[in-house]
PDB file of C-alpha atoms and ligand atoms in Angstrom:
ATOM      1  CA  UNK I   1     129.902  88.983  59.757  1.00  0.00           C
ATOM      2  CA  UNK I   2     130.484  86.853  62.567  1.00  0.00           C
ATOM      3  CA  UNK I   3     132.763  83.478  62.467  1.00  0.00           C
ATOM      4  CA  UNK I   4     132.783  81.128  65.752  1.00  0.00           C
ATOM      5  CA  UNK I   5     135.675  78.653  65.527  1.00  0.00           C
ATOM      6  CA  UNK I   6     136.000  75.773  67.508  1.00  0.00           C
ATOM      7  CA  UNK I   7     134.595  77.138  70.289  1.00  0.00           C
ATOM      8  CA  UNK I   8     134.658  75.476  73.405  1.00  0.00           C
ATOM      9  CA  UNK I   9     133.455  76.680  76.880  1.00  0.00           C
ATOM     10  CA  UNK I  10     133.063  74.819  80.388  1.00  0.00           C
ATOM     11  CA  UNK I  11     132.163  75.556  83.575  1.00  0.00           C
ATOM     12  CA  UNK I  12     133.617  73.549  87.170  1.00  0.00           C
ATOM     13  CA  UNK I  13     131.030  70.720  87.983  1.00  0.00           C
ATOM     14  CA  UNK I  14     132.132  69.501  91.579  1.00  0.00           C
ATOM     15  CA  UNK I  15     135.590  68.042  90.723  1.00  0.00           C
ATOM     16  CA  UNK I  16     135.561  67.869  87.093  1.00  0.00           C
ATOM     17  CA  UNK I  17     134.116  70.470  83.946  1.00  0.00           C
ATOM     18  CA  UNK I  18     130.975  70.132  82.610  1.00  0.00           C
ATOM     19  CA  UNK I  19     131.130  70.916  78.920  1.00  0.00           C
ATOM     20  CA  UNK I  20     128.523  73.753  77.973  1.00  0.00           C
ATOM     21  CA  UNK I  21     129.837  74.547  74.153  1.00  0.00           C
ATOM     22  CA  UNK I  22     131.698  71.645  72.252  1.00  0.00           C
ATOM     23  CA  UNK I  23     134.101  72.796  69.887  1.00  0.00           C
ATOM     24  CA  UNK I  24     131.123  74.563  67.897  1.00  0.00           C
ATOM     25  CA  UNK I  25     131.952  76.253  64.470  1.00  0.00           C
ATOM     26  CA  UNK I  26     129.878  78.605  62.345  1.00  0.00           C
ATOM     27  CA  UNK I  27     129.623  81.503  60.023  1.00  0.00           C
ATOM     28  CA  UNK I  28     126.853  84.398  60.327  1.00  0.00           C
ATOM     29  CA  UNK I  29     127.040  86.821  57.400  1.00  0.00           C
ATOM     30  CA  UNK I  30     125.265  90.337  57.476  1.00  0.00           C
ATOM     31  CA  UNK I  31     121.882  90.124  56.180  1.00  0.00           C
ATOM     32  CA  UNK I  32     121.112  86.793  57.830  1.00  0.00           C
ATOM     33  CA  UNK I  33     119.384  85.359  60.495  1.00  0.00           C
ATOM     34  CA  UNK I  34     121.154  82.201  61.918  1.00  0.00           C
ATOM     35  CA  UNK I  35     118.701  80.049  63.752  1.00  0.00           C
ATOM     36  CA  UNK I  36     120.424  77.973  67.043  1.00  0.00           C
ATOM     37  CA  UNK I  37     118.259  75.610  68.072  1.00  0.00           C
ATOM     38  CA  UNK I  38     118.634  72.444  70.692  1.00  0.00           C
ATOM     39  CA  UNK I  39     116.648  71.262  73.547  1.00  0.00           C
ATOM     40  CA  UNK I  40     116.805  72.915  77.023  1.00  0.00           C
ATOM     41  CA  UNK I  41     121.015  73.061  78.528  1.00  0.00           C
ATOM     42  CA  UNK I  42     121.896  72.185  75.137  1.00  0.00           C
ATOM     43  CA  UNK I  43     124.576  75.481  74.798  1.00  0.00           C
ATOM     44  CA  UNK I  44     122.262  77.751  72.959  1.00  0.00           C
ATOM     45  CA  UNK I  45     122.761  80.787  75.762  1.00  0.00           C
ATOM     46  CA  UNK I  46     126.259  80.052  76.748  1.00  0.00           C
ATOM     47  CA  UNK I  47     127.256  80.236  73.297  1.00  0.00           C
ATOM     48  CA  UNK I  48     125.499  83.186  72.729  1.00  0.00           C
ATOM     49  CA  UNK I  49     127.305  84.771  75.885  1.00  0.00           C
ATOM     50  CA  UNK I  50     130.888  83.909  74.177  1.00  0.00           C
ATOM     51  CA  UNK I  51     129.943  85.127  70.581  1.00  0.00           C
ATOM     52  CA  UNK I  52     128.504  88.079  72.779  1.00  0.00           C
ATOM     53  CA  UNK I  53     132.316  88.733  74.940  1.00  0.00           C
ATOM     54  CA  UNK I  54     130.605  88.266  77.595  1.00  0.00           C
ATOM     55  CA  UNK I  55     132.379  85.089  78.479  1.00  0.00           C
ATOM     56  CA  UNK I  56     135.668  84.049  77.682  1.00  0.00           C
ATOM     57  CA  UNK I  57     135.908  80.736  75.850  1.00  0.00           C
ATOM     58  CA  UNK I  58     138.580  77.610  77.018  1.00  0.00           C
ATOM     59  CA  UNK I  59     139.416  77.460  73.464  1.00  0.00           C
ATOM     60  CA  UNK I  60     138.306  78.613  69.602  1.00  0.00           C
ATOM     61  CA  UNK I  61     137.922  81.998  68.780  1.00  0.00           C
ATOM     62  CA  UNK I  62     135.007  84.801  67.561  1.00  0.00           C
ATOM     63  CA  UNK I  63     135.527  86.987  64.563  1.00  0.00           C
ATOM     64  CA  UNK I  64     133.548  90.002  64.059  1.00  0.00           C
ATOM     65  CA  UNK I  65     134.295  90.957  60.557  1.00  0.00           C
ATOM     66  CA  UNK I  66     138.396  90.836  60.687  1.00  0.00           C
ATOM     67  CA  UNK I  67     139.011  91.421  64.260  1.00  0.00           C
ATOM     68  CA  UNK I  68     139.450  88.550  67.144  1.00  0.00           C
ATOM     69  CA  UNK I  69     137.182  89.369  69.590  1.00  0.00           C
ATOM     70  CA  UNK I  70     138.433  86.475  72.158  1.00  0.00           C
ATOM     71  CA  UNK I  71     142.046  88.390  72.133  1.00  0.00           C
ATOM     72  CA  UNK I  72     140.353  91.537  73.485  1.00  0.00           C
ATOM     73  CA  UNK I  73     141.119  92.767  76.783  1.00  0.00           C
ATOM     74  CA  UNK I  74     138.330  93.192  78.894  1.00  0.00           C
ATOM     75  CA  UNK I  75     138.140  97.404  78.675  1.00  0.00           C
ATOM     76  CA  UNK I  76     138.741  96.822  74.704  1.00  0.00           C
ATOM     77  CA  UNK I  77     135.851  94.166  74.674  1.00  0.00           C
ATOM     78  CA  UNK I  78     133.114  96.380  76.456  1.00  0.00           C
ATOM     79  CA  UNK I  79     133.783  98.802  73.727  1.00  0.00           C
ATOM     80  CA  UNK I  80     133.461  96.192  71.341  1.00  0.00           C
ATOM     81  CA  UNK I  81     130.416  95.761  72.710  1.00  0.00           C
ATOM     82  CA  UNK I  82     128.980  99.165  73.235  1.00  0.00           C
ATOM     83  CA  UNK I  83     129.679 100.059  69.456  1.00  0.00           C
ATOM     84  CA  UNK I  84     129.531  96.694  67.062  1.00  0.00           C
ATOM     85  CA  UNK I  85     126.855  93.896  69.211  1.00  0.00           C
ATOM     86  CA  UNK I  86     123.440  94.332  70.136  1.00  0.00           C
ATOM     87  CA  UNK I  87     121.981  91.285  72.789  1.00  0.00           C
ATOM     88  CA  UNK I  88     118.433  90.719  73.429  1.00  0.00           C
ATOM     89  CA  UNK I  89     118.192  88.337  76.497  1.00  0.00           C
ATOM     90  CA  UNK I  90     115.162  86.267  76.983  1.00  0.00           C
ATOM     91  CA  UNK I  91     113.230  88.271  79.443  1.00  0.00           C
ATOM     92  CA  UNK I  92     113.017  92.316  78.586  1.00  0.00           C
ATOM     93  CA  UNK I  93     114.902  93.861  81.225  1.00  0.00           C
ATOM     94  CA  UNK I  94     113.483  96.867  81.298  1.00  0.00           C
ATOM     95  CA  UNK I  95     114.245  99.503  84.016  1.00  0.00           C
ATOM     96  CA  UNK I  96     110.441 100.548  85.643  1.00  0.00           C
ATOM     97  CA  UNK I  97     111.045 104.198  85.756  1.00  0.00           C
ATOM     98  CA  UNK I  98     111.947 104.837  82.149  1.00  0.00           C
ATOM     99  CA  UNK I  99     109.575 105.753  79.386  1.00  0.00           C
ATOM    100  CA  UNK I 100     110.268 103.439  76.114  1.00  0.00           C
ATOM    101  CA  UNK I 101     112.128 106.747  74.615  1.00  0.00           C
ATOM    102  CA  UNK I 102     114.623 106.713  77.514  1.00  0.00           C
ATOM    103  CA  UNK I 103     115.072 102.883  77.919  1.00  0.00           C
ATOM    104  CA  UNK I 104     116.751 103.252  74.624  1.00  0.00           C
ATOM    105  CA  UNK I 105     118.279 106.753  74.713  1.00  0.00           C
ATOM    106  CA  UNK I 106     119.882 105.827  78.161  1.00  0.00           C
ATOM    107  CA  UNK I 107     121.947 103.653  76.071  1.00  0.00           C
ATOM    108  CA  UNK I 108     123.746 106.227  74.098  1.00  0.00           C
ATOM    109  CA  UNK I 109     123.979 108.573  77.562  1.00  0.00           C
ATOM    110  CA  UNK I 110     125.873 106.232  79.628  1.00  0.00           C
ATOM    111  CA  UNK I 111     129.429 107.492  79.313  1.00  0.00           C
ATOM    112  CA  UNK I 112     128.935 109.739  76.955  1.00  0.00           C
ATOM    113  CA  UNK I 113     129.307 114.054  77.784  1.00  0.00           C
ATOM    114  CA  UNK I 114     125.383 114.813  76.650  1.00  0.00           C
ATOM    115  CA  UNK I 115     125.602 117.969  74.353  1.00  0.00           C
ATOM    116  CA  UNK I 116     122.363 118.956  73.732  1.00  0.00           C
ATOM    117  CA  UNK I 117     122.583 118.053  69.877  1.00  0.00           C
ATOM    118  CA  UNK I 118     124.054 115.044  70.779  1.00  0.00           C
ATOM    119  CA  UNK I 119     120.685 114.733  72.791  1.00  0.00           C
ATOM    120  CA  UNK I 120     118.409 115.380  70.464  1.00  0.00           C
ATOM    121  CA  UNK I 121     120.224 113.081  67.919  1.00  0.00           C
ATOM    122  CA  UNK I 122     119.615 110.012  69.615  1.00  0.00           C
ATOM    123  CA  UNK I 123     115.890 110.954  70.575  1.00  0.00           C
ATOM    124  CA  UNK I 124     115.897 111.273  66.798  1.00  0.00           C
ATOM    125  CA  UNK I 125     117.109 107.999  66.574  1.00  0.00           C
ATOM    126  CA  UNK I 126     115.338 106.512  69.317  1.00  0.00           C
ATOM    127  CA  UNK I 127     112.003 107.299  67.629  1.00  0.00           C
ATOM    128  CA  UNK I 128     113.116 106.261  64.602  1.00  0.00           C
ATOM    129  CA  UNK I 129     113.829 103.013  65.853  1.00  0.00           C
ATOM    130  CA  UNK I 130     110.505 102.424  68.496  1.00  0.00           C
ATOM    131  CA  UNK I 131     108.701 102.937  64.632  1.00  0.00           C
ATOM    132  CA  UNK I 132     110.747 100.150  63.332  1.00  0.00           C
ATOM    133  CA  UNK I 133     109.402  98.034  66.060  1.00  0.00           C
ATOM    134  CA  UNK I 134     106.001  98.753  65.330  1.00  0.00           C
ATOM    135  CA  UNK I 135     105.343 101.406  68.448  1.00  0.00           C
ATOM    136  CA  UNK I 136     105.105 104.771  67.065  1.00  0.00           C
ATOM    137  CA  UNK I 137     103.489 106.939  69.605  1.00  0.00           C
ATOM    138  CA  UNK I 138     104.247 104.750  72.537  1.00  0.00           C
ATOM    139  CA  UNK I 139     107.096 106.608  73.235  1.00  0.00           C
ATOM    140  CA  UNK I 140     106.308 108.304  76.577  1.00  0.00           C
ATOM    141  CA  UNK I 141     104.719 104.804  77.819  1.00  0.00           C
ATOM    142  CA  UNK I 142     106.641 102.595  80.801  1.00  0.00           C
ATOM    143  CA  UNK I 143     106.833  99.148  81.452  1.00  0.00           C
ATOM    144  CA  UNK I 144     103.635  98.882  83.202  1.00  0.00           C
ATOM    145  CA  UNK I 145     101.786 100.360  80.486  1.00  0.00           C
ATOM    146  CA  UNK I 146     102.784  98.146  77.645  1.00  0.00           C
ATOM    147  CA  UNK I 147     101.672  94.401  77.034  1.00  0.00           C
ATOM    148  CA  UNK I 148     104.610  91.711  76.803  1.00  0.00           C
ATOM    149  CA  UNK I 149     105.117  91.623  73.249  1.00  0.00           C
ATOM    150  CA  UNK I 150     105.209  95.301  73.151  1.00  0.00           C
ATOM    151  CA  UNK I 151     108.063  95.366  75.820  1.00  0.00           C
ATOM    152  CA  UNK I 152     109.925  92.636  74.385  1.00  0.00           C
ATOM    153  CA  UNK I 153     110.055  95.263  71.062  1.00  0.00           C
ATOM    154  CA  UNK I 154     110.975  97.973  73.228  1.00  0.00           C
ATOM    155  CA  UNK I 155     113.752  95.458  74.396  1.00  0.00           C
ATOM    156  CA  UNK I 156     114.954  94.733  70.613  1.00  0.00           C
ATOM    157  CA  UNK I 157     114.777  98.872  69.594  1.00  0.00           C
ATOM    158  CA  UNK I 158     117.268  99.557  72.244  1.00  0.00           C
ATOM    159  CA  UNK I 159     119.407  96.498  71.458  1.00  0.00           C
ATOM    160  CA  UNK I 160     120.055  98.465  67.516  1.00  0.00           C
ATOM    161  CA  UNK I 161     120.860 101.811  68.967  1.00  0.00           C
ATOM    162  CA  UNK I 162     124.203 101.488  68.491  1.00  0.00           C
ATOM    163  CA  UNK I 163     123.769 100.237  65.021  1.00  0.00           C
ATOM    164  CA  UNK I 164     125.275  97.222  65.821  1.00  0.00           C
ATOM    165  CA  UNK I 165     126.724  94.839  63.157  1.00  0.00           C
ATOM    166  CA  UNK I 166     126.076  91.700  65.346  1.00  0.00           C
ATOM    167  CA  UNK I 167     122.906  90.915  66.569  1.00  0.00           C
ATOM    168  CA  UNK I 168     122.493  87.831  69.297  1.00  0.00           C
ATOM    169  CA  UNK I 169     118.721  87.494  70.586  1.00  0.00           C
ATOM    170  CA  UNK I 170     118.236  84.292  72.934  1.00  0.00           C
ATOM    171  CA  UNK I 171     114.773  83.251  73.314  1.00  0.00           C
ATOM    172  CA  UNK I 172     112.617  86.458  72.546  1.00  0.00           C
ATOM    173  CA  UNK I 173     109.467  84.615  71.965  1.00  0.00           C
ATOM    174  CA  UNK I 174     109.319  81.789  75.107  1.00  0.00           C
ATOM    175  CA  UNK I 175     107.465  84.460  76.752  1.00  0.00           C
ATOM    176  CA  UNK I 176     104.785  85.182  74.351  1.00  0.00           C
ATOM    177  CA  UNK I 177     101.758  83.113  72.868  1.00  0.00           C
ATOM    178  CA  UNK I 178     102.571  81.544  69.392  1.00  0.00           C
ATOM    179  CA  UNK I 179     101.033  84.539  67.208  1.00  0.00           C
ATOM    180  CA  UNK I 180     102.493  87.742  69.288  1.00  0.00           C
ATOM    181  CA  UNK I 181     105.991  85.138  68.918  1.00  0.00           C
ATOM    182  CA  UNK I 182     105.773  84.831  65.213  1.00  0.00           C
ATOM    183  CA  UNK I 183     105.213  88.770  64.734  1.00  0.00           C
ATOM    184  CA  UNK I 184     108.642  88.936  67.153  1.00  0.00           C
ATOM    185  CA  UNK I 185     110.357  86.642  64.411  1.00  0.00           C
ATOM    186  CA  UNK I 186     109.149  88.533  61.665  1.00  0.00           C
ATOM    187  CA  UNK I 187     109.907  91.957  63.153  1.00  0.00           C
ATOM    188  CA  UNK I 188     113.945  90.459  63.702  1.00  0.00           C
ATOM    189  CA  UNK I 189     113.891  88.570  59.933  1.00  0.00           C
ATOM    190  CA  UNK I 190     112.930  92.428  58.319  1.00  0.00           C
ATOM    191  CA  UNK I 191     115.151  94.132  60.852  1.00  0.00           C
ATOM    192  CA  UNK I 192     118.510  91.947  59.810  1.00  0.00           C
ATOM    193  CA  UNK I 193     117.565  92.913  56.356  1.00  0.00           C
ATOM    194  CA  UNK I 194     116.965  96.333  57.039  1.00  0.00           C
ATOM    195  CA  UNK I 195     119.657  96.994  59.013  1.00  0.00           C
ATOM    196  CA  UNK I 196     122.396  94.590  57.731  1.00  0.00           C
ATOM    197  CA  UNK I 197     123.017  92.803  60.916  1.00  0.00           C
ATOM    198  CA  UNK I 198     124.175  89.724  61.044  1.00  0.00           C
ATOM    199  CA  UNK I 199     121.977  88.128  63.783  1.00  0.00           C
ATOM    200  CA  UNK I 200     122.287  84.935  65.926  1.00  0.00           C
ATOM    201  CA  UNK I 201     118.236  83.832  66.914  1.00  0.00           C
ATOM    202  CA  UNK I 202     118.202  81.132  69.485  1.00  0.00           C
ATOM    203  CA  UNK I 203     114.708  79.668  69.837  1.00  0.00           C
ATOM    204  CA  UNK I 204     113.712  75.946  70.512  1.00  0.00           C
ATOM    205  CA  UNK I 205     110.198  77.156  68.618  1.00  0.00           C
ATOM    206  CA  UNK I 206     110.709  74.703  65.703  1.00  0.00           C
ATOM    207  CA  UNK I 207     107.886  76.667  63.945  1.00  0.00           C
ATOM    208  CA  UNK I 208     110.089  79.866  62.866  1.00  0.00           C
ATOM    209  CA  UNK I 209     113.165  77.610  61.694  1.00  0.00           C
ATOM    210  CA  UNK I 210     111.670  77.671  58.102  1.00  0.00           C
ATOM    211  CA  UNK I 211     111.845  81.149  57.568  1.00  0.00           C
ATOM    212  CA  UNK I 212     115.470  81.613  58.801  1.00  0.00           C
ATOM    213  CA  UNK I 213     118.253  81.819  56.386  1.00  0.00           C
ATOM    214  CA  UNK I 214     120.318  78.953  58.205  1.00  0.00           C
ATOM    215  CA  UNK I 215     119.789  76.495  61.126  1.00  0.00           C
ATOM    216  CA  UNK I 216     122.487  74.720  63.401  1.00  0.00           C
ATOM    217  CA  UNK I 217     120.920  72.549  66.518  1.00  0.00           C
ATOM    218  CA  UNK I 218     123.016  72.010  69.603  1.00  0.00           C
ATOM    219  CA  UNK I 219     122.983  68.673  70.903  1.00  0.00           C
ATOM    220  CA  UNK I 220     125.212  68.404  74.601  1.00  0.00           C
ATOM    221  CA  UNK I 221     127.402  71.760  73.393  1.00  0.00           C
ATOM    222  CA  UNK I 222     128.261  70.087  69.619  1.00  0.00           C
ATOM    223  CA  UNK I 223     126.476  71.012  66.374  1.00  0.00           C
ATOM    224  CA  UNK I 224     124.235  67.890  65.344  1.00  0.00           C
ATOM    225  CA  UNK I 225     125.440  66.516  61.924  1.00  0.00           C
ATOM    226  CA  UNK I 226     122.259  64.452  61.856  1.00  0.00           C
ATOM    227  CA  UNK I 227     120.085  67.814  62.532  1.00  0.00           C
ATOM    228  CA  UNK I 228     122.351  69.771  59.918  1.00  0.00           C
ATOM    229  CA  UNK I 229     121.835  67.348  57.052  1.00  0.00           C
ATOM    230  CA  UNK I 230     118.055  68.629  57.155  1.00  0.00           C
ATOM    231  CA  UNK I 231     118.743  72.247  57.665  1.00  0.00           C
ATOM    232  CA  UNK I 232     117.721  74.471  54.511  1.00  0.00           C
ATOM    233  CA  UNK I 233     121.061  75.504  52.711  1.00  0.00           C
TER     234      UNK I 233
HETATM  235  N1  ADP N 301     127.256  79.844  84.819  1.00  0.00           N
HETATM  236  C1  ADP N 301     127.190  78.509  84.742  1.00  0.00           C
HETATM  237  N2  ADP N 301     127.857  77.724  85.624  1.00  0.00           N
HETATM  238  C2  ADP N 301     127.805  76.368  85.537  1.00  0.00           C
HETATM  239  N3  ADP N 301     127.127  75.696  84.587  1.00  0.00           N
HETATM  240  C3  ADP N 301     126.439  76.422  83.677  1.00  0.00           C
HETATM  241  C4  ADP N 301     126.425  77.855  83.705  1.00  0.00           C
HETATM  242  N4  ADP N 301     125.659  78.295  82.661  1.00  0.00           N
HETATM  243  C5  ADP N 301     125.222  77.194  82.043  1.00  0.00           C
HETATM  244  N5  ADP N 301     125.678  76.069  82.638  1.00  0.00           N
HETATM  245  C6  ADP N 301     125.419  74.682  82.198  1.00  0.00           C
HETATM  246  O1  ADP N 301     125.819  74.590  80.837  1.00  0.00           O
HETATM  247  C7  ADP N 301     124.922  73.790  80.090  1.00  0.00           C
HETATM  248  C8  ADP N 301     124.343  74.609  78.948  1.00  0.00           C
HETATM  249  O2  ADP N 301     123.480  75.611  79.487  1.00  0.00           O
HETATM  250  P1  ADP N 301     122.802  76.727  78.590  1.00  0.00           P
HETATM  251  O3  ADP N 301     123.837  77.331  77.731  1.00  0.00           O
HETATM  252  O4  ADP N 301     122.058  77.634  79.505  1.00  0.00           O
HETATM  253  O5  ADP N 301     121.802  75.861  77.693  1.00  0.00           O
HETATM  254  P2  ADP N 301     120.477  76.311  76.886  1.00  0.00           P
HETATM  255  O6  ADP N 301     120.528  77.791  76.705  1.00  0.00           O
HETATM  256  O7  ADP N 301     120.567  75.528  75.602  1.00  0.00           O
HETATM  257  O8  ADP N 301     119.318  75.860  77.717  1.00  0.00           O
HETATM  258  C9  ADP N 301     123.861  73.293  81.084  1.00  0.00           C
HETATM  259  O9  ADP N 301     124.258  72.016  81.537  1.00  0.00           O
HETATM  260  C10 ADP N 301     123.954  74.313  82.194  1.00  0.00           C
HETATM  261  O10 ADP N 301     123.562  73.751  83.431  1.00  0.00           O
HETATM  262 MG1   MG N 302     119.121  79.265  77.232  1.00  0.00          MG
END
C-alpha cells in the first residue's frame, strides 16, 4: 500500500516557487493500478519522484505500508528503495553493453558479495521474470537487437527484481504506437495482480484509463474534483 498525504513540492522559479505538486492526497492499495493523469507540467512525474524518495517534499508525507518514507534519511531511503519500489521512467534506460539477462541481474549485483548461488538465484529469477514480460528466449539479446516495445518490457522486468511492493511507471507507452502501448498496459494491469504491487501508472493516454482500478487527474499540481467526480469508483 502506498498513502500520499498532502503532498506538496516546489521548485525556485527566478525569485519566487513555482508549485509542481499541490497538496495532493491519495491511497494505492496492493493489487491496483492507480491511473495519474493531467496534461503536460501538470505534476504527474514530480509526484511520482516524491512517492518514489527520490525527492523530498516541502510538506505532506508518503506511507509505504506503515512506515514514513519522507522521515527517512537519505542512506535509509536508498534502501527503501533498493528493496520495497520499483520505477519505470519514460524512456528505457538501458545500458548498451548488457544482454536483457544482465540489465536485470545487474540489479541484484550492485552491492551485493556475488556467491555463486546467490548468482544463479537471480538468473533464476531474472528469466523468470523476462517470461512474465512476454520475452522468453530473448535473454542473451541487447538493446540494439530488440524493437521499442520489447525494451520498454525489458525496462519493466528489471524494475520487479526486487519484488517490490510499490510500483511507479511514468509514461511507458508515449514512446510506442497505440497497439504495442495497450499490450504495455495490459502487461502492468496482469503484473500488479500477479505480483501484488501496488502500482502508480502515469499516462496522459486517456484510452487505458478504463481499465485501471482508479483514476486521479492533475490539474496545475492539485487533484481535479471536477475530473474525479467521473473517475470509475
Ligand atoms: N527539477 C525541476 N526544477 C524546476 N521546475 C521543475 C522541475 N521539474 C519539474 N518542474 C516544473 O514543475 C511542473 C510540473 O512538471 P512535471 O512534474 O514534469 O509535469 P508532468 O510530468 O505532468 O508533465 C512544470 O511546471 C515543470 O516545469
Ligand atoms: Mg512527466
Amino acid at each position: 500500500m502506498i498513502r500520499l498525504e498532502h503532498l506538496t513540492l516546489t521548485f525556485p522559479d527566478g525569485d519566487r516557487r513555482l508549485t509542481a505538486v499541490d497538496d495532493v492526497s491519495l491511497t494505492a492499495h496492493a493489487g491496483t493500478v492507480t491511473g495519474i493523469t493531467g496534461p503536460s507540467g501538470s505534476g504527474k512525474s514530480s509526484l511520482l519522484a516524491v512517492a518514489a524518495t527520490l525527492i523530498r517534499p516541502d510538506a505532506g508525507r508518503v506511507m509505504i505500508d506503515d512506515t514514513d518514507v519522507t522521515a527517512l534519511s537519505a542512506t535509509e531511503a536508498a534502501r527503501l528503495r533498493r528493496d520495497e519500489i520499483g520505477i519505470v521512467f519514460q524512456q528505457p534506460n538501458l545500458l548498451p553493453a548488457l544482454t536483457a539477462r544482465e540489465q536485470l541481474s545487474v540489479m541484484n549485483e550492485l552491492g551485493a558479495k556475488g556467491s555463486r548461488g546467490r548468482r544463479r538465484a537471480t538468473a533464476a529469477r531474472a528469466d523468470e521474470l523476462l517470461d512474465a514480460v512476454g520475452l522468453a528466449g530473448h535473454g542473451d539479446k541487447r538493446p540494439h537487437q530488440l524493437s521499442g516495445g520489447q525494451r520498454q518490457r525489458v525496462n519493466i522486468a528489471r524494475a520487479l527484481m526486487n519484488d517490490p511492493s510499490v510500483l511507479l511507471v511514468d509514461e511507458p507507452t508515449s514512446a510506442l504506437d497505440q497497439e504495442r502501448g495497450a499490450r504495455i498496459i495490459e502487461l502492468i494491469l496482469r503484473l500488479t495482480a500477479e505480483l501484488d504491487t501496488a502500482t502508480l501508472l502515469v499516462t496522459h493516454d486517456l484510452v487505458h484509463l478504463p481499465r485501471m482500478h482508479a483514476v486521479v487527474t492533475l490539474v496545475d499540481g492539485a487533484l481535479s474534483e471536477r475530473a474525479l467526480a467521473a473517475a470509475p469508483a
